[in-house]
PDB file of C-alpha atoms in Angstrom:
ATOM      1  CA  UNK U  14      -2.035   0.053  -9.525  1.00 75.00           C
ATOM      2  CA  UNK U  15      -4.840   0.355  -7.020  1.00 71.00           C
ATOM      3  CA  UNK U  16      -6.152  -3.109  -7.920  1.00 73.00           C
ATOM      4  CA  UNK U  17      -2.679  -4.613  -7.493  1.00 80.00           C
ATOM      5  CA  UNK U  18      -2.275  -2.814  -4.144  1.00 75.00           C
ATOM      6  CA  UNK U  19      -5.683  -4.086  -3.032  1.00 74.00           C
ATOM      7  CA  UNK U  20      -4.974  -7.729  -3.884  1.00 77.00           C
ATOM      8  CA  UNK U  21      -1.434  -7.629  -2.510  1.00 80.00           C
ATOM      9  CA  UNK U  22      -2.077  -5.825   0.789  1.00 77.00           C
ATOM     10  CA  UNK U  23      -5.541  -6.893   1.948  1.00 79.00           C
ATOM     11  CA  UNK U  24      -6.816 -10.182   3.422  1.00 80.00           C
ATOM     12  CA  UNK U  25      -9.635 -10.329   0.783  1.00 80.00           C
ATOM     13  CA  UNK U  26     -12.405 -11.075   3.279  1.00 84.00           C
ATOM     14  CA  UNK U  27     -16.115 -10.664   2.627  1.00 85.00           C
ATOM     15  CA  UNK U  28     -17.801  -8.950   5.550  1.00 87.00           C
ATOM     16  CA  UNK U  29     -21.436 -10.104   5.617  1.00 88.00           C
ATOM     17  CA  UNK U  30     -21.865  -8.168   8.871  1.00 88.00           C
ATOM     18  CA  UNK U  31     -22.771  -5.157   6.703  1.00 88.00           C
ATOM     19  CA  UNK U  32     -26.336  -6.484   6.540  1.00 88.00           C
ATOM     20  CA  UNK U  33     -26.744  -6.538  10.341  1.00 88.00           C
ATOM     21  CA  UNK U  34     -28.072  -3.598  12.295  1.00 88.00           C
ATOM     22  CA  UNK U  35     -26.028  -3.602  15.478  1.00 84.00           C
ATOM     23  CA  UNK U  36     -27.030  -2.126  18.831  1.00 81.00           C
ATOM     24  CA  UNK U  37     -24.548   0.738  18.569  1.00 79.00           C
ATOM     25  CA  UNK U  38     -26.011   1.787  15.203  1.00 83.00           C
ATOM     26  CA  UNK U  39     -28.736   4.405  15.258  1.00 89.00           C
ATOM     27  CA  UNK U  40     -30.748   2.815  12.460  1.00 89.00           C
ATOM     28  CA  UNK U  41     -33.585   5.347  12.560  1.00 91.00           C
ATOM     29  CA  UNK U  42     -31.094   8.212  12.165  1.00 92.00           C
ATOM     30  CA  UNK U  43     -29.297   6.426   9.349  1.00 92.00           C
ATOM     31  CA  UNK U  44     -32.463   5.725   7.343  1.00 94.00           C
ATOM     32  CA  UNK U  45     -33.787   9.249   8.000  1.00 95.00           C
ATOM     33  CA  UNK U  46     -30.520  10.765   6.740  1.00 95.00           C
ATOM     34  CA  UNK U  47     -30.575   8.518   3.677  1.00 96.00           C
ATOM     35  CA  UNK U  48     -34.215   9.411   2.994  1.00 97.00           C
ATOM     36  CA  UNK U  49     -33.495  13.142   3.282  1.00 97.00           C
ATOM     37  CA  UNK U  50     -30.438  12.874   1.017  1.00 96.00           C
ATOM     38  CA  UNK U  51     -32.483  10.803  -1.445  1.00 96.00           C
ATOM     39  CA  UNK U  52     -35.334  13.331  -1.397  1.00 97.00           C
ATOM     40  CA  UNK U  53     -32.887  16.182  -2.089  1.00 97.00           C
ATOM     41  CA  UNK U  54     -31.410  14.223  -4.989  1.00 95.00           C
ATOM     42  CA  UNK U  55     -34.881  13.514  -6.418  1.00 96.00           C
ATOM     43  CA  UNK U  56     -35.884  17.185  -6.115  1.00 97.00           C
ATOM     44  CA  UNK U  57     -32.683  18.201  -7.943  1.00 96.00           C
ATOM     45  CA  UNK U  58     -33.448  15.667 -10.674  1.00 95.00           C
ATOM     46  CA  UNK U  59     -37.022  16.973 -10.993  1.00 95.00           C
ATOM     47  CA  UNK U  60     -35.808  20.562 -11.268  1.00 96.00           C
ATOM     48  CA  UNK U  61     -33.297  19.482 -13.917  1.00 95.00           C
ATOM     49  CA  UNK U  62     -36.048  17.571 -15.766  1.00 94.00           C
ATOM     50  CA  UNK U  63     -38.307  20.656 -15.800  1.00 93.00           C
ATOM     51  CA  UNK U  64     -35.399  22.738 -17.085  1.00 95.00           C
ATOM     52  CA  UNK U  65     -34.661  20.206 -19.834  1.00 94.00           C
ATOM     53  CA  UNK U  66     -38.334  20.160 -20.839  1.00 93.00           C
ATOM     54  CA  UNK U  67     -37.941  23.780 -21.915  1.00 93.00           C
ATOM     55  CA  UNK U  68     -34.683  23.427 -23.814  1.00 95.00           C
ATOM     56  CA  UNK U  69     -34.645  19.866 -25.168  1.00 93.00           C
ATOM     57  CA  UNK U  70     -37.593  18.579 -27.217  1.00 93.00           C
ATOM     58  CA  UNK U  71     -36.320  14.987 -27.018  1.00 92.00           C
ATOM     59  CA  UNK U  72     -36.426  15.034 -23.203  1.00 90.00           C
ATOM     60  CA  UNK U  73     -39.798  16.838 -23.188  1.00 91.00           C
ATOM     61  CA  UNK U  74     -41.262  14.039 -25.336  1.00 90.00           C
ATOM     62  CA  UNK U  75     -40.333  11.353 -22.788  1.00 87.00           C
ATOM     63  CA  UNK U  76     -42.827  10.397 -20.089  1.00 86.00           C
ATOM     64  CA  UNK U  77     -42.211  12.384 -16.886  1.00 82.00           C
ATOM     65  CA  UNK U  78     -42.241   9.142 -14.923  1.00 84.00           C
ATOM     66  CA  UNK U  79     -41.829   5.567 -16.055  1.00 81.00           C
ATOM     67  CA  UNK U  80     -40.219   2.503 -14.583  1.00 75.00           C
ATOM     68  CA  UNK U  81     -38.667   1.388 -17.893  1.00 75.00           C
ATOM     69  CA  UNK U  82     -38.361  -2.133 -16.529  1.00 74.00           C
ATOM     70  CA  UNK U  83     -37.706  -3.513 -20.011  1.00 74.00           C
ATOM     71  CA  UNK U  84     -34.418  -1.572 -20.405  1.00 76.00           C
ATOM     72  CA  UNK U  85     -31.163  -3.246 -19.339  1.00 72.00           C
ATOM     73  CA  UNK U  86     -32.849  -5.579 -16.799  1.00 73.00           C
ATOM     74  CA  UNK U  87     -33.910  -2.669 -14.576  1.00 77.00           C
ATOM     75  CA  UNK U  88     -36.274  -5.031 -12.762  1.00 81.00           C
ATOM     76  CA  UNK U  89     -33.088  -6.580 -11.313  1.00 87.00           C
ATOM     77  CA  UNK U  90     -31.643  -3.242 -10.156  1.00 87.00           C
ATOM     78  CA  UNK U  91     -32.630  -3.520  -6.437  1.00 91.00           C
ATOM     79  CA  UNK U  92     -30.704  -6.811  -6.168  1.00 92.00           C
ATOM     80  CA  UNK U  93     -27.841  -5.319  -8.161  1.00 91.00           C
ATOM     81  CA  UNK U  94     -27.586  -2.402  -5.714  1.00 93.00           C
ATOM     82  CA  UNK U  95     -27.422  -4.795  -2.745  1.00 93.00           C
ATOM     83  CA  UNK U  96     -24.645  -6.788  -4.394  1.00 93.00           C
ATOM     84  CA  UNK U  97     -22.730  -3.639  -5.391  1.00 92.00           C
ATOM     85  CA  UNK U  98     -22.925  -2.220  -1.865  1.00 93.00           C
ATOM     86  CA  UNK U  99     -21.861  -5.560  -0.373  1.00 92.00           C
ATOM     87  CA  UNK U 100     -18.850  -5.644  -2.682  1.00 91.00           C
ATOM     88  CA  UNK U 101     -17.858  -1.992  -2.251  1.00 92.00           C
ATOM     89  CA  UNK U 102     -18.514  -1.669   1.484  1.00 93.00           C
ATOM     90  CA  UNK U 103     -18.290  -5.290   2.659  1.00 90.00           C
ATOM     91  CA  UNK U 104     -15.263  -6.254   0.588  1.00 89.00           C
ATOM     92  CA  UNK U 105     -13.344  -3.233  -0.679  1.00 89.00           C
ATOM     93  CA  UNK U 106     -13.898  -0.733   2.154  1.00 90.00           C
ATOM     94  CA  UNK U 107     -13.704  -3.409   4.839  1.00 88.00           C
ATOM     95  CA  UNK U 108     -10.416  -4.799   3.485  1.00 87.00           C
ATOM     96  CA  UNK U 109      -8.836  -1.401   2.905  1.00 86.00           C
ATOM     97  CA  UNK U 110      -9.760  -0.548   6.493  1.00 85.00           C
ATOM     98  CA  UNK U 111      -7.789  -3.579   7.699  1.00 83.00           C
ATOM     99  CA  UNK U 112      -4.519  -2.388   6.139  1.00 80.00           C
ATOM    100  CA  UNK U 113      -4.642   1.130   7.555  1.00 71.00           C
ATOM    101  CA  UNK U 114      -2.643   0.925  10.792  1.00 70.00           C
ATOM    102  CA  UNK U 115      -3.862   4.339  11.982  1.00 75.00           C
ATOM    103  CA  UNK U 116      -7.514   3.386  11.412  1.00 70.00           C
ATOM    104  CA  UNK U 117      -8.045   6.582   9.467  1.00 82.00           C
ATOM    105  CA  UNK U 118     -11.552   6.463   8.099  1.00 89.00           C
ATOM    106  CA  UNK U 119     -10.571   9.217   5.656  1.00 91.00           C
ATOM    107  CA  UNK U 120      -7.891   7.031   4.038  1.00 89.00           C
ATOM    108  CA  UNK U 121     -10.286   4.087   3.872  1.00 90.00           C
ATOM    109  CA  UNK U 122     -13.182   6.107   2.441  1.00 94.00           C
ATOM    110  CA  UNK U 123     -11.153   7.948  -0.207  1.00 93.00           C
ATOM    111  CA  UNK U 124      -9.200   4.914  -1.438  1.00 89.00           C
ATOM    112  CA  UNK U 125     -12.496   3.022  -1.694  1.00 92.00           C
ATOM    113  CA  UNK U 126     -14.061   5.975  -3.521  1.00 95.00           C
ATOM    114  CA  UNK U 127     -11.227   6.045  -6.044  1.00 92.00           C
ATOM    115  CA  UNK U 128     -11.671   2.309  -6.563  1.00 89.00           C
ATOM    116  CA  UNK U 129     -15.406   2.851  -7.147  1.00 91.00           C
ATOM    117  CA  UNK U 130     -14.611   5.643  -9.609  1.00 92.00           C
ATOM    118  CA  UNK U 131     -12.278   3.310 -11.503  1.00 90.00           C
ATOM    119  CA  UNK U 132     -15.142   0.817 -11.809  1.00 88.00           C
ATOM    120  CA  UNK U 133     -17.127   3.542 -13.631  1.00 90.00           C
ATOM    121  CA  UNK U 134     -14.410   4.368 -16.194  1.00 91.00           C
ATOM    122  CA  UNK U 135     -16.642   3.280 -19.091  1.00 93.00           C
ATOM    123  CA  UNK U 136     -18.916   6.262 -18.395  1.00 91.00           C
ATOM    124  CA  UNK U 137     -18.411   9.992 -19.020  1.00 92.00           C
ATOM    125  CA  UNK U 138     -16.243  11.971 -16.587  1.00 95.00           C
ATOM    126  CA  UNK U 139     -19.231  13.441 -14.732  1.00 90.00           C
ATOM    127  CA  UNK U 140     -20.396   9.876 -13.942  1.00 89.00           C
ATOM    128  CA  UNK U 141     -16.962   8.986 -12.607  1.00 94.00           C
ATOM    129  CA  UNK U 142     -16.794  12.099 -10.431  1.00 95.00           C
ATOM    130  CA  UNK U 143     -20.370  11.510  -9.281  1.00 92.00           C
ATOM    131  CA  UNK U 144     -19.513   7.905  -8.398  1.00 92.00           C
ATOM    132  CA  UNK U 145     -16.487   9.046  -6.380  1.00 96.00           C
ATOM    133  CA  UNK U 146     -18.560  11.669  -4.555  1.00 95.00           C
ATOM    134  CA  UNK U 147     -21.431   9.224  -3.892  1.00 93.00           C
ATOM    135  CA  UNK U 148     -19.054   6.548  -2.633  1.00 95.00           C
ATOM    136  CA  UNK U 149     -17.298   8.989  -0.314  1.00 96.00           C
ATOM    137  CA  UNK U 150     -20.635  10.210   1.097  1.00 94.00           C
ATOM    138  CA  UNK U 151     -21.938   6.689   1.645  1.00 95.00           C
ATOM    139  CA  UNK U 152     -18.494   5.553   2.798  1.00 95.00           C
ATOM    140  CA  UNK U 153     -18.615   7.941   5.739  1.00 95.00           C
ATOM    141  CA  UNK U 154     -22.146   6.736   6.541  1.00 93.00           C
ATOM    142  CA  UNK U 155     -20.880   3.155   6.466  1.00 92.00           C
ATOM    143  CA  UNK U 156     -17.860   3.966   8.635  1.00 90.00           C
ATOM    144  CA  UNK U 157     -20.155   5.453  11.265  1.00 90.00           C
ATOM    145  CA  UNK U 158     -22.867   2.774  11.362  1.00 88.00           C
ATOM    146  CA  UNK U 159     -21.124  -0.293   9.839  1.00 87.00           C
ATOM    147  CA  UNK U 160     -24.182  -1.369   7.842  1.00 90.00           C
ATOM    148  CA  UNK U 161     -25.269  -0.694   4.292  1.00 93.00           C
ATOM    149  CA  UNK U 162     -29.013  -0.031   4.488  1.00 95.00           C
ATOM    150  CA  UNK U 163     -28.812   3.755   4.227  1.00 94.00           C
ATOM    151  CA  UNK U 164     -26.202   3.517   1.495  1.00 95.00           C
ATOM    152  CA  UNK U 165     -28.394   1.064  -0.436  1.00 96.00           C
ATOM    153  CA  UNK U 166     -31.265   3.556  -0.408  1.00 96.00           C
ATOM    154  CA  UNK U 167     -29.104   6.418  -1.707  1.00 96.00           C
ATOM    155  CA  UNK U 168     -27.415   4.216  -4.322  1.00 94.00           C
ATOM    156  CA  UNK U 169     -30.808   2.987  -5.554  1.00 94.00           C
ATOM    157  CA  UNK U 170     -32.184   6.516  -5.903  1.00 95.00           C
ATOM    158  CA  UNK U 171     -29.091   7.808  -7.715  1.00 93.00           C
ATOM    159  CA  UNK U 172     -29.059   4.872 -10.134  1.00 89.00           C
ATOM    160  CA  UNK U 173     -32.762   4.266 -10.723  1.00 90.00           C
ATOM    161  CA  UNK U 174     -34.416   7.671 -10.676  1.00 92.00           C
ATOM    162  CA  UNK U 175     -32.675   9.432 -13.615  1.00 90.00           C
ATOM    163  CA  UNK U 176     -34.183   6.941 -16.071  1.00 86.00           C
ATOM    164  CA  UNK U 177     -37.492   6.829 -14.193  1.00 88.00           C
ATOM    165  CA  UNK U 178     -37.768  10.619 -14.498  1.00 91.00           C
ATOM    166  CA  UNK U 179     -36.874  10.515 -18.178  1.00 88.00           C
ATOM    167  CA  UNK U 180     -33.460  12.134 -17.806  1.00 87.00           C
ATOM    168  CA  UNK U 181     -31.677   9.435 -19.784  1.00 79.00           C
TER     169      UNK U 181
END
């Protein structure tokens, strides 16, 4: 239903402006926030990895850090993240924002987050909920600064680091 609503009600524009850093955007603040959020996420993953080392022999046998570039075209992941953020923020969130007459960023962010969660339906429920939470967090960052560079950093860390730390 959400896909039908999206295609029926929105102008289906691609907003390439998401790549620009405008004057009103505090880029240093945005990247600092994204770096801090990313560092917190990495620390949580490391703590979880150390916990799993003690309770799961299979995880303990994996290297503590590896790029695993030969698995599922991970070497392409940075480009994939840029494209995903362009599509989610520059297409979906931008277009949903155009149909909201009250310009409620909450409506725009949460409808976009549900859409992003739907795109992750092939994964377990905790992935879906994590995707919705991540998209809502980065959605508010995007609504404030109207560019995707901070969201790209967070998305990259959340998607790349679990495998790099041997969590999956």
